[in-house]
Amino acid sequence: MTLVIEVLGASLAPEGGPIGLFALAPEGEGTSSVQTGPSAEQVDPGLPAQLDAAECAREGFAAKVGQVLRVSVSPGRRAHVVGLGEPDRLEPDRYRRAAAAFVRSAGQGGEATMIVPSGAPGAALAEGAMLATYRFDPYRSQPPPGPLERLVLVPASPEDEAALRDEVALGVARADAVAFARDLVNTPPSDLDPSEFADRVAERLAGRARTSVEIWDRDRIVSERLGGLLAVARGSSEPPRLVLASYEPASLPEGGAGPHVVLVGKGITFDSGGLSLKTPEGMTTMKTDMSGAAAVMAALSACAELSVGVRVTAIAMVTENMPGPSALKPGDVFRARNGKTIEVLNTDAEGRLVLADGLSLASELEPDAIVDVATLTGAQVVALGRSIGALFGNDPPLTEALREAGRRAGEPLWPMPLPEEYAEHIDSDVADMKNTGRTGEAGSIAAAMLLSRFVGEGPWAHLDIAGPARSAESSGYLTKGGTGFGVRTLLEYLQELSAGR
Ligand code: BES
Ligand code: MN
Ligand code: ZN
């Protein structure tokens, strides 16, 4: 069951369930002020405009972001007042987190009403509510009690209704794309092998406006000389796939094709490490290793609904990394699509091998920007933890635009260097380069450095999302398991690019 969000005029507000209100933290010593408007009285005449200082103090409520205070408004009806934090810098992510806190606090099943303050970003509210109620239950015989089922948004001023409706549709489209990525990540690896990944993407893209998809099978991958994808796939009994999806905007600028962005995703549907086998513990979450591929395909799938105004191509490099009898051996050398040779000293550094070919294909399209997304290195988790992604690139305006998009999307990215003096970390004794760096030294940089040799001359950025692709707990708008990290940053970036032209 997916949360249903409706926008209603105040006069139509339904009876049942808690009422969500937002409050700003006091500046200095004052009391938290509740953000309501003319509609509030019609929803329930008992709704407060000002909170009782004594009650706030008693409950320790300071309107911090996502903090909830439950107050009685009329017999049998409660308001859940959710903090938005301080009134300055009211970024969209505060509303996402506040909406998530409300739907979590509104309990299991049933419905709730939320009063949307004038000027609040309706898209972020809808997104936060949808993301927080995401569940993955297809494998449970007895699913646990579900989250809120219906959320009615009431604009604080009736004249905001039409705009709020449009905003909500955008937020829902984005959250739905994230849910698609999360479902792919959460599906057990034997049920989501490369061909199943490709089929599910094709199914999702079918019928979407100005969106098309091609699936390359093993023969096509051989004839396209995708040596890296083939090298990694050798150890698996499942054949690899390449998914190539594209989106064209409804209107193109006079006499030109407009900007073109190519997205590339790492799609290892299960990473055992290959012959350089991982530990049992290290393998438990490795169905997550296709999160980059899921993110780029999910983002592309929402382009039409979000009226993205630039051309987008998404390439997913999809295979298992297994230690089967034909597996790649440490010491093996293969030739990648662009003719460069790579010595494989650790078969567990497989992501960079498949991405090398994906990036070559991307650069051949001569786009205005290439962005790859990958759960690439354990070192990324060590450097930045589970909430922040690592951002690399060769073009400061592009990396800055992505960082800004990540900030607005609530997916923080931190810039990392590609220092020329570390190039020798990937020098090979026998080939053009090797797939490992120096043990314990700048592992994420060594991986990104290898990628940089396959991107050609144009702007390129690389998001290493090994940490944030998966959440160890359900909190805020994340649900334990796959997070869909990257989807909203990519969409935010593409939407911003559309606005800018
Ligand atoms: N998929 C892993 C990276 C990873 C680790 C993602 C932990 C999420 C959580 C990647 O393929 C990998 O195994 N990288 C190795 C590279 C090393 C052998 C050079 C790593 O980071 O340990
Ligand atoms: Mn690996
Ligand atoms: Zn991997």
PDB file of C-alpha atoms in Angstrom, residues 216-493:
ATOM      1  CA  TRP A 216      21.781  -5.107 -24.574  1.00  0.00           C
ATOM      2  CA  ASP A 217      22.235  -8.843 -24.056  1.00  0.00           C
ATOM      3  CA  ARG A 218      25.524 -10.691 -23.781  1.00  0.00           C
ATOM      4  CA  ASP A 219      26.050 -10.967 -27.572  1.00  0.00           C
ATOM      5  CA  ARG A 220      25.549  -7.254 -28.041  1.00  0.00           C
ATOM      6  CA  ILE A 221      27.872  -6.541 -25.114  1.00  0.00           C
ATOM      7  CA  VAL A 222      30.526  -8.739 -26.786  1.00  0.00           C
ATOM      8  CA  SER A 223      30.095  -7.058 -30.157  1.00  0.00           C
ATOM      9  CA  GLU A 224      30.368  -3.624 -28.494  1.00  0.00           C
ATOM     10  CA  ARG A 225      33.662  -4.764 -26.915  1.00  0.00           C
ATOM     11  CA  LEU A 226      32.618  -3.929 -23.335  1.00  0.00           C
ATOM     12  CA  GLY A 227      35.628  -5.728 -21.872  1.00  0.00           C
ATOM     13  CA  GLY A 228      35.123  -4.524 -18.296  1.00  0.00           C
ATOM     14  CA  LEU A 229      31.504  -5.608 -18.056  1.00  0.00           C
ATOM     15  CA  LEU A 230      32.393  -8.981 -19.612  1.00  0.00           C
ATOM     16  CA  ALA A 231      35.407  -9.469 -17.324  1.00  0.00           C
ATOM     17  CA  VAL A 232      33.313  -9.046 -14.190  1.00  0.00           C
ATOM     18  CA  ALA A 233      30.471 -11.184 -15.560  1.00  0.00           C
ATOM     19  CA  ARG A 234      32.799 -14.137 -16.235  1.00  0.00           C
ATOM     20  CA  GLY A 235      32.425 -15.564 -12.731  1.00  0.00           C
ATOM     21  CA  SER A 236      28.632 -15.645 -12.841  1.00  0.00           C
ATOM     22  CA  SER A 237      26.206 -18.079 -14.432  1.00  0.00           C
ATOM     23  CA  GLU A 238      23.886 -15.120 -15.095  1.00  0.00           C
ATOM     24  CA  PRO A 239      24.623 -13.149 -18.281  1.00  0.00           C
ATOM     25  CA  PRO A 240      25.232  -9.400 -17.939  1.00  0.00           C
ATOM     26  CA  ARG A 241      22.956  -6.678 -19.245  1.00  0.00           C
ATOM     27  CA  LEU A 242      23.399  -3.087 -20.327  1.00  0.00           C
ATOM     28  CA  VAL A 243      20.318  -0.903 -20.041  1.00  0.00           C
ATOM     29  CA  LEU A 244      20.279   2.209 -22.208  1.00  0.00           C
ATOM     30  CA  ALA A 245      17.367   4.557 -21.587  1.00  0.00           C
ATOM     31  CA  SER A 246      16.716   7.976 -23.007  1.00  0.00           C
ATOM     32  CA  TYR A 247      14.419  10.920 -22.498  1.00  0.00           C
ATOM     33  CA  GLU A 248      13.673  13.810 -24.863  1.00  0.00           C
ATOM     34  CA  PRO A 249      12.085  17.017 -23.581  1.00  0.00           C
ATOM     35  CA  ALA A 250       8.749  18.125 -25.029  1.00  0.00           C
ATOM     36  CA  SER A 251      10.145  21.260 -26.615  1.00  0.00           C
ATOM     37  CA  LEU A 252      13.672  21.874 -27.787  1.00  0.00           C
ATOM     38  CA  PRO A 253      15.216  25.284 -28.221  1.00  0.00           C
ATOM     39  CA  GLU A 254      15.103  26.875 -31.668  1.00  0.00           C
ATOM     40  CA  GLY A 255      17.558  25.187 -34.035  1.00  0.00           C
ATOM     41  CA  GLY A 256      19.316  23.030 -31.461  1.00  0.00           C
ATOM     42  CA  ALA A 257      19.090  19.894 -29.418  1.00  0.00           C
ATOM     43  CA  GLY A 258      19.696  21.673 -26.099  1.00  0.00           C
ATOM     44  CA  PRO A 259      21.857  20.331 -23.288  1.00  0.00           C
ATOM     45  CA  HIS A 260      22.356  16.579 -23.039  1.00  0.00           C
ATOM     46  CA  VAL A 261      23.199  14.830 -19.763  1.00  0.00           C
ATOM     47  CA  VAL A 262      24.346  11.206 -19.623  1.00  0.00           C
ATOM     48  CA  LEU A 263      23.926   9.301 -16.359  1.00  0.00           C
ATOM     49  CA  VAL A 264      25.875   6.085 -15.731  1.00  0.00           C
ATOM     50  CA  GLY A 265      25.118   3.654 -12.879  1.00  0.00           C
ATOM     51  CA  LYS A 266      26.982   0.759 -11.277  1.00  0.00           C
ATOM     52  CA  GLY A 267      24.642  -2.210 -11.331  1.00  0.00           C
ATOM     53  CA  ILE A 268      26.281  -5.114  -9.494  1.00  0.00           C
ATOM     54  CA  THR A 269      23.170  -7.082  -8.521  1.00  0.00           C
ATOM     55  CA  PHE A 270      25.299  -9.037  -6.053  1.00  0.00           C
ATOM     56  CA  ASP A 271      28.918  -8.418  -5.114  1.00  0.00           C
ATOM     57  CA  SER A 272      30.513 -11.503  -3.553  1.00  0.00           C
ATOM     58  CA  GLY A 273      33.928  -9.998  -4.280  1.00  0.00           C
ATOM     59  CA  GLY A 274      34.613 -12.695  -6.894  1.00  0.00           C
ATOM     60  CA  LEU A 275      37.739 -14.783  -6.255  1.00  0.00           C
ATOM     61  CA  SER A 276      38.951 -11.998  -3.947  1.00  0.00           C
ATOM     62  CA  LEU A 277      35.993 -13.149  -1.865  1.00  0.00           C
ATOM     63  CA  LYS A 278      34.425 -10.895   0.738  1.00  0.00           C
ATOM     64  CA  THR A 279      33.890 -12.036   4.331  1.00  0.00           C
ATOM     65  CA  PRO A 280      30.428 -13.445   5.188  1.00  0.00           C
ATOM     66  CA  GLU A 281      29.684 -10.245   7.104  1.00  0.00           C
ATOM     67  CA  GLY A 282      30.927  -8.057   4.255  1.00  0.00           C
ATOM     68  CA  MET A 283      28.606  -9.833   1.832  1.00  0.00           C
ATOM     69  CA  THR A 284      25.356  -9.506   3.790  1.00  0.00           C
ATOM     70  CA  THR A 285      24.359  -6.162   2.277  1.00  0.00           C
ATOM     71  CA  MET A 286      25.855  -6.613  -1.176  1.00  0.00           C
ATOM     72  CA  LYS A 287      22.503  -6.781  -2.951  1.00  0.00           C
ATOM     73  CA  THR A 288      22.797  -2.990  -2.455  1.00  0.00           C
ATOM     74  CA  ASP A 289      25.607  -2.836  -5.015  1.00  0.00           C
ATOM     75  CA  MET A 290      23.238  -1.931  -7.865  1.00  0.00           C
ATOM     76  CA  SER A 291      22.052   1.248  -6.140  1.00  0.00           C
ATOM     77  CA  GLY A 292      23.768   3.535  -8.655  1.00  0.00           C
ATOM     78  CA  ALA A 293      22.102   1.811 -11.602  1.00  0.00           C
ATOM     79  CA  ALA A 294      18.760   1.901  -9.785  1.00  0.00           C
ATOM     80  CA  ALA A 295      19.207   5.629  -9.064  1.00  0.00           C
ATOM     81  CA  VAL A 296      19.963   6.657 -12.647  1.00  0.00           C
ATOM     82  CA  MET A 297      17.071   4.605 -14.060  1.00  0.00           C
ATOM     83  CA  ALA A 298      14.654   5.843 -11.391  1.00  0.00           C
ATOM     84  CA  ALA A 299      15.652   9.443 -12.094  1.00  0.00           C
ATOM     85  CA  LEU A 300      15.206   8.997 -15.826  1.00  0.00           C
ATOM     86  CA  SER A 301      11.787   7.442 -15.241  1.00  0.00           C
ATOM     87  CA  ALA A 302      10.521  10.632 -13.577  1.00  0.00           C
ATOM     88  CA  CYS A 303      11.814  13.102 -16.183  1.00  0.00           C
ATOM     89  CA  ALA A 304       8.587  13.269 -18.197  1.00  0.00           C
ATOM     90  CA  GLU A 305       6.350  13.784 -15.161  1.00  0.00           C
ATOM     91  CA  LEU A 306       8.654  16.498 -13.874  1.00  0.00           C
ATOM     92  CA  SER A 307       8.790  18.179 -17.303  1.00  0.00           C
ATOM     93  CA  VAL A 308      12.588  18.051 -17.391  1.00  0.00           C
ATOM     94  CA  GLY A 309      13.681  20.332 -20.232  1.00  0.00           C
ATOM     95  CA  VAL A 310      16.989  18.730 -21.222  1.00  0.00           C
ATOM     96  CA  ARG A 311      17.903  15.499 -23.017  1.00  0.00           C
ATOM     97  CA  VAL A 312      18.858  12.688 -20.648  1.00  0.00           C
ATOM     98  CA  THR A 313      20.443   9.309 -21.358  1.00  0.00           C
ATOM     99  CA  ALA A 314      20.878   6.748 -18.594  1.00  0.00           C
ATOM    100  CA  ILE A 315      23.220   3.761 -18.874  1.00  0.00           C
ATOM    101  CA  ALA A 316      23.158   0.918 -16.339  1.00  0.00           C
ATOM    102  CA  MET A 317      26.053  -1.571 -16.283  1.00  0.00           C
ATOM    103  CA  VAL A 318      24.500  -4.684 -14.813  1.00  0.00           C
ATOM    104  CA  THR A 319      26.129  -7.951 -13.744  1.00  0.00           C
ATOM    105  CA  GLU A 320      26.795 -10.155 -10.744  1.00  0.00           C
ATOM    106  CA  ASN A 321      30.314 -10.378  -9.320  1.00  0.00           C
ATOM    107  CA  MET A 322      30.745 -14.084  -8.517  1.00  0.00           C
ATOM    108  CA  PRO A 323      33.642 -16.545  -8.063  1.00  0.00           C
ATOM    109  CA  GLY A 324      32.406 -19.138 -10.606  1.00  0.00           C
ATOM    110  CA  PRO A 325      34.776 -21.497 -12.461  1.00  0.00           C
ATOM    111  CA  SER A 326      35.433 -19.016 -15.278  1.00  0.00           C
ATOM    112  CA  ALA A 327      35.906 -16.079 -12.925  1.00  0.00           C
ATOM    113  CA  LEU A 328      38.439 -13.370 -13.511  1.00  0.00           C
ATOM    114  CA  LYS A 329      41.650 -14.141 -11.622  1.00  0.00           C
ATOM    115  CA  PRO A 330      43.880 -11.712  -9.761  1.00  0.00           C
ATOM    116  CA  GLY A 331      46.653 -10.901 -12.244  1.00  0.00           C
ATOM    117  CA  ASP A 332      44.388 -11.045 -15.278  1.00  0.00           C
ATOM    118  CA  VAL A 333      44.512  -8.189 -17.777  1.00  0.00           C
ATOM    119  CA  PHE A 334      41.617  -7.178 -20.020  1.00  0.00           C
ATOM    120  CA  ARG A 335      41.057  -4.519 -22.652  1.00  0.00           C
ATOM    121  CA  ALA A 336      38.266  -2.009 -21.997  1.00  0.00           C
ATOM    122  CA  ARG A 337      35.985  -0.485 -24.627  1.00  0.00           C
ATOM    123  CA  ASN A 338      38.256   2.528 -25.197  1.00  0.00           C
ATOM    124  CA  GLY A 339      41.283   0.284 -25.877  1.00  0.00           C
ATOM    125  CA  LYS A 340      43.025   0.796 -22.529  1.00  0.00           C
ATOM    126  CA  THR A 341      44.192  -2.281 -20.606  1.00  0.00           C
ATOM    127  CA  ILE A 342      43.531  -2.893 -16.906  1.00  0.00           C
ATOM    128  CA  GLU A 343      45.312  -5.365 -14.652  1.00  0.00           C
ATOM    129  CA  VAL A 344      42.920  -6.825 -12.091  1.00  0.00           C
ATOM    130  CA  LEU A 345      44.744  -7.383  -8.815  1.00  0.00           C
ATOM    131  CA  ASN A 346      41.603  -7.560  -6.691  1.00  0.00           C
ATOM    132  CA  THR A 347      38.409  -8.916  -8.222  1.00  0.00           C
ATOM    133  CA  ASP A 348      36.429  -7.142  -5.484  1.00  0.00           C
ATOM    134  CA  ALA A 349      37.315  -3.794  -7.077  1.00  0.00           C
ATOM    135  CA  GLU A 350      34.821  -4.617  -9.850  1.00  0.00           C
ATOM    136  CA  GLY A 351      32.700  -1.482  -9.934  1.00  0.00           C
ATOM    137  CA  ARG A 352      35.370   0.624 -11.626  1.00  0.00           C
ATOM    138  CA  LEU A 353      35.760  -2.076 -14.301  1.00  0.00           C
ATOM    139  CA  VAL A 354      32.141  -1.994 -15.401  1.00  0.00           C
ATOM    140  CA  LEU A 355      31.959   1.791 -15.060  1.00  0.00           C
ATOM    141  CA  ALA A 356      35.035   2.215 -17.255  1.00  0.00           C
ATOM    142  CA  ASP A 357      33.038   0.886 -20.213  1.00  0.00           C
ATOM    143  CA  GLY A 358      29.879   2.764 -19.233  1.00  0.00           C
ATOM    144  CA  LEU A 359      31.835   6.019 -19.108  1.00  0.00           C
ATOM    145  CA  SER A 360      33.469   5.302 -22.482  1.00  0.00           C
ATOM    146  CA  LEU A 361      30.036   4.826 -24.037  1.00  0.00           C
ATOM    147  CA  ALA A 362      28.842   8.008 -22.354  1.00  0.00           C
ATOM    148  CA  SER A 363      31.779  10.058 -23.624  1.00  0.00           C
ATOM    149  CA  GLU A 364      31.224   8.796 -27.184  1.00  0.00           C
ATOM    150  CA  LEU A 365      27.830  10.537 -27.074  1.00  0.00           C
ATOM    151  CA  GLU A 366      29.707  13.828 -26.504  1.00  0.00           C
ATOM    152  CA  PRO A 367      27.195  15.104 -23.967  1.00  0.00           C
ATOM    153  CA  ASP A 368      27.348  18.373 -22.037  1.00  0.00           C
ATOM    154  CA  ALA A 369      27.776  16.469 -18.784  1.00  0.00           C
ATOM    155  CA  ILE A 370      28.355  12.913 -17.579  1.00  0.00           C
ATOM    156  CA  VAL A 371      27.342  11.954 -14.037  1.00  0.00           C
ATOM    157  CA  ASP A 372      28.024   8.481 -12.693  1.00  0.00           C
ATOM    158  CA  VAL A 373      26.562   7.061  -9.493  1.00  0.00           C
ATOM    159  CA  ALA A 374      28.094   4.038  -7.755  1.00  0.00           C
ATOM    160  CA  THR A 375      28.431   2.198  -4.452  1.00  0.00           C
ATOM    161  CA  LEU A 376      32.091   2.125  -5.325  1.00  0.00           C
ATOM    162  CA  THR A 377      34.331   1.901  -2.260  1.00  0.00           C
ATOM    163  CA  GLY A 378      34.319   0.916   1.392  1.00  0.00           C
ATOM    164  CA  ALA A 379      36.753   3.801   1.833  1.00  0.00           C
ATOM    165  CA  GLN A 380      33.911   6.225   1.034  1.00  0.00           C
ATOM    166  CA  VAL A 381      32.033   4.932   4.093  1.00  0.00           C
ATOM    167  CA  VAL A 382      35.151   5.362   6.216  1.00  0.00           C
ATOM    168  CA  ALA A 383      35.696   8.919   4.983  1.00  0.00           C
ATOM    169  CA  LEU A 384      32.147  10.307   5.103  1.00  0.00           C
ATOM    170  CA  GLY A 385      29.923   7.807   6.913  1.00  0.00           C
ATOM    171  CA  ARG A 386      26.388   6.799   6.020  1.00  0.00           C
ATOM    172  CA  SER A 387      24.714  10.168   5.459  1.00  0.00           C
ATOM    173  CA  ILE A 388      27.053  11.926   3.051  1.00  0.00           C
ATOM    174  CA  GLY A 389      28.094  10.943  -0.464  1.00  0.00           C
ATOM    175  CA  ALA A 390      31.515  11.628  -1.990  1.00  0.00           C
ATOM    176  CA  LEU A 391      31.594  13.941  -5.001  1.00  0.00           C
ATOM    177  CA  PHE A 392      34.408  13.864  -7.554  1.00  0.00           C
ATOM    178  CA  GLY A 393      34.741  15.520 -10.934  1.00  0.00           C
ATOM    179  CA  ASN A 394      36.798  17.360 -13.512  1.00  0.00           C
ATOM    180  CA  ASP A 395      34.595  20.438 -13.922  1.00  0.00           C
ATOM    181  CA  PRO A 396      34.017  22.805 -10.965  1.00  0.00           C
ATOM    182  CA  PRO A 397      30.713  24.271 -12.278  1.00  0.00           C
ATOM    183  CA  LEU A 398      29.273  20.764 -12.655  1.00  0.00           C
ATOM    184  CA  THR A 399      30.408  19.537  -9.230  1.00  0.00           C
ATOM    185  CA  GLU A 400      29.163  22.766  -7.647  1.00  0.00           C
ATOM    186  CA  ALA A 401      25.761  22.380  -9.348  1.00  0.00           C
ATOM    187  CA  LEU A 402      25.488  18.789  -8.098  1.00  0.00           C
ATOM    188  CA  ARG A 403      26.529  19.726  -4.599  1.00  0.00           C
ATOM    189  CA  GLU A 404      23.897  22.454  -4.530  1.00  0.00           C
ATOM    190  CA  ALA A 405      21.285  20.043  -5.940  1.00  0.00           C
ATOM    191  CA  GLY A 406      22.212  17.513  -3.253  1.00  0.00           C
ATOM    192  CA  ARG A 407      21.827  20.145  -0.566  1.00  0.00           C
ATOM    193  CA  ARG A 408      18.341  21.084  -1.765  1.00  0.00           C
ATOM    194  CA  ALA A 409      17.402  17.425  -2.159  1.00  0.00           C
ATOM    195  CA  GLY A 410      18.528  16.540   1.361  1.00  0.00           C
ATOM    196  CA  GLU A 411      21.279  14.292  -0.015  1.00  0.00           C
ATOM    197  CA  PRO A 412      24.502  15.931   1.151  1.00  0.00           C
ATOM    198  CA  LEU A 413      27.580  15.487  -1.030  1.00  0.00           C
ATOM    199  CA  TRP A 414      31.115  16.437  -0.070  1.00  0.00           C
ATOM    200  CA  PRO A 415      33.731  17.390  -2.671  1.00  0.00           C
ATOM    201  CA  MET A 416      36.816  15.196  -2.916  1.00  0.00           C
ATOM    202  CA  PRO A 417      40.084  15.849  -4.782  1.00  0.00           C
ATOM    203  CA  LEU A 418      41.653  14.069  -7.757  1.00  0.00           C
ATOM    204  CA  PRO A 419      45.287  15.012  -7.136  1.00  0.00           C
ATOM    205  CA  GLU A 420      47.610  14.368 -10.064  1.00  0.00           C
ATOM    206  CA  GLU A 421      50.334  13.150  -7.692  1.00  0.00           C
ATOM    207  CA  TYR A 422      48.146  10.156  -6.756  1.00  0.00           C
ATOM    208  CA  ALA A 423      47.952   8.990 -10.385  1.00  0.00           C
ATOM    209  CA  GLU A 424      50.832   6.607  -9.726  1.00  0.00           C
ATOM    210  CA  HIS A 425      48.723   4.765  -7.135  1.00  0.00           C
ATOM    211  CA  ILE A 426      47.121   2.910 -10.015  1.00  0.00           C
ATOM    212  CA  ASP A 427      50.267   2.288 -12.078  1.00  0.00           C
ATOM    213  CA  SER A 428      50.525  -1.340 -13.196  1.00  0.00           C
ATOM    214  CA  ASP A 429      53.684  -3.376 -13.830  1.00  0.00           C
ATOM    215  CA  VAL A 430      52.193  -4.950 -16.939  1.00  0.00           C
ATOM    216  CA  ALA A 431      49.167  -2.955 -18.163  1.00  0.00           C
ATOM    217  CA  ASP A 432      48.026   0.648 -18.654  1.00  0.00           C
ATOM    218  CA  MET A 433      46.712   0.713 -15.076  1.00  0.00           C
ATOM    219  CA  LYS A 434      45.691  -1.592 -12.231  1.00  0.00           C
ATOM    220  CA  ASN A 435      42.345  -1.740 -10.490  1.00  0.00           C
ATOM    221  CA  THR A 436      43.645  -1.227  -6.951  1.00  0.00           C
ATOM    222  CA  GLY A 437      45.377   1.685  -5.242  1.00  0.00           C
ATOM    223  CA  ARG A 438      47.582   1.496  -2.165  1.00  0.00           C
ATOM    224  CA  THR A 439      46.275  -0.460   0.781  1.00  0.00           C
ATOM    225  CA  GLY A 440      44.766   1.852   3.357  1.00  0.00           C
ATOM    226  CA  GLU A 441      45.436   5.015   1.333  1.00  0.00           C
ATOM    227  CA  ALA A 442      42.782   7.154  -0.361  1.00  0.00           C
ATOM    228  CA  GLY A 443      40.793   4.209  -1.717  1.00  0.00           C
ATOM    229  CA  SER A 444      37.897   6.305  -3.021  1.00  0.00           C
ATOM    230  CA  ILE A 445      40.295   8.617  -4.820  1.00  0.00           C
ATOM    231  CA  ALA A 446      42.174   5.723  -6.481  1.00  0.00           C
ATOM    232  CA  ALA A 447      38.857   4.376  -7.777  1.00  0.00           C
ATOM    233  CA  ALA A 448      37.729   7.786  -9.046  1.00  0.00           C
ATOM    234  CA  MET A 449      41.142   8.314 -10.613  1.00  0.00           C
ATOM    235  CA  LEU A 450      40.704   5.150 -12.665  1.00  0.00           C
ATOM    236  CA  LEU A 451      37.243   6.301 -13.781  1.00  0.00           C
ATOM    237  CA  SER A 452      38.652   9.659 -14.892  1.00  0.00           C
ATOM    238  CA  ARG A 453      40.688   7.875 -17.577  1.00  0.00           C
ATOM    239  CA  PHE A 454      37.523   6.805 -19.383  1.00  0.00           C
ATOM    240  CA  VAL A 455      35.475   9.996 -19.509  1.00  0.00           C
ATOM    241  CA  GLY A 456      37.044  11.788 -22.441  1.00  0.00           C
ATOM    242  CA  GLU A 457      37.375  15.581 -22.482  1.00  0.00           C
ATOM    243  CA  GLY A 458      33.955  16.838 -21.355  1.00  0.00           C
ATOM    244  CA  PRO A 459      32.542  17.663 -17.916  1.00  0.00           C
ATOM    245  CA  TRP A 460      32.165  14.609 -15.679  1.00  0.00           C
ATOM    246  CA  ALA A 461      31.189  14.028 -12.062  1.00  0.00           C
ATOM    247  CA  HIS A 462      31.238  10.874  -9.962  1.00  0.00           C
ATOM    248  CA  LEU A 463      29.079  10.195  -6.891  1.00  0.00           C
ATOM    249  CA  ASP A 464      30.430   7.451  -4.612  1.00  0.00           C
ATOM    250  CA  ILE A 465      27.373   6.525  -2.538  1.00  0.00           C
ATOM    251  CA  ALA A 466      28.650   3.347  -0.819  1.00  0.00           C
ATOM    252  CA  GLY A 467      27.634   4.705   2.609  1.00  0.00           C
ATOM    253  CA  PRO A 468      24.318   6.493   2.024  1.00  0.00           C
ATOM    254  CA  ALA A 469      22.850   3.910  -0.390  1.00  0.00           C
ATOM    255  CA  ARG A 470      21.626   1.934   2.576  1.00  0.00           C
ATOM    256  CA  SER A 471      20.180   2.912   5.946  1.00  0.00           C
ATOM    257  CA  ALA A 472      20.658   0.801   9.070  1.00  0.00           C
ATOM    258  CA  GLU A 473      17.487   2.196  10.630  1.00  0.00           C
ATOM    259  CA  SER A 474      14.100   3.707   9.871  1.00  0.00           C
ATOM    260  CA  SER A 475      14.207   7.342  10.850  1.00  0.00           C
ATOM    261  CA  GLY A 476      13.260  10.671   9.345  1.00  0.00           C
ATOM    262  CA  TYR A 477      12.192   9.989   5.783  1.00  0.00           C
ATOM    263  CA  LEU A 478      14.422   6.929   5.430  1.00  0.00           C
ATOM    264  CA  THR A 479      13.209   3.374   5.856  1.00  0.00           C
ATOM    265  CA  LYS A 480      15.702   0.702   6.916  1.00  0.00           C
ATOM    266  CA  GLY A 481      17.294  -0.809   3.791  1.00  0.00           C
ATOM    267  CA  GLY A 482      17.865   0.803   0.393  1.00  0.00           C
ATOM    268  CA  THR A 483      17.500   4.583   0.491  1.00  0.00           C
ATOM    269  CA  GLY A 484      17.370   5.494  -3.200  1.00  0.00           C
ATOM    270  CA  PHE A 485      20.145   8.015  -2.495  1.00  0.00           C
ATOM    271  CA  GLY A 486      21.044   9.984  -5.615  1.00  0.00           C
ATOM    272  CA  VAL A 487      17.627   9.907  -7.289  1.00  0.00           C
ATOM    273  CA  ARG A 488      16.497  13.234  -5.836  1.00  0.00           C
ATOM    274  CA  THR A 489      19.862  14.919  -6.378  1.00  0.00           C
ATOM    275  CA  LEU A 490      19.835  13.910 -10.050  1.00  0.00           C
ATOM    276  CA  LEU A 491      16.253  15.124 -10.483  1.00  0.00           C
ATOM    277  CA  GLU A 492      16.964  18.371  -8.674  1.00  0.00           C
ATOM    278  CA  TYR A 493      20.009  18.913 -10.902  1.00  0.00           C
TER     279      TYR A 493
END
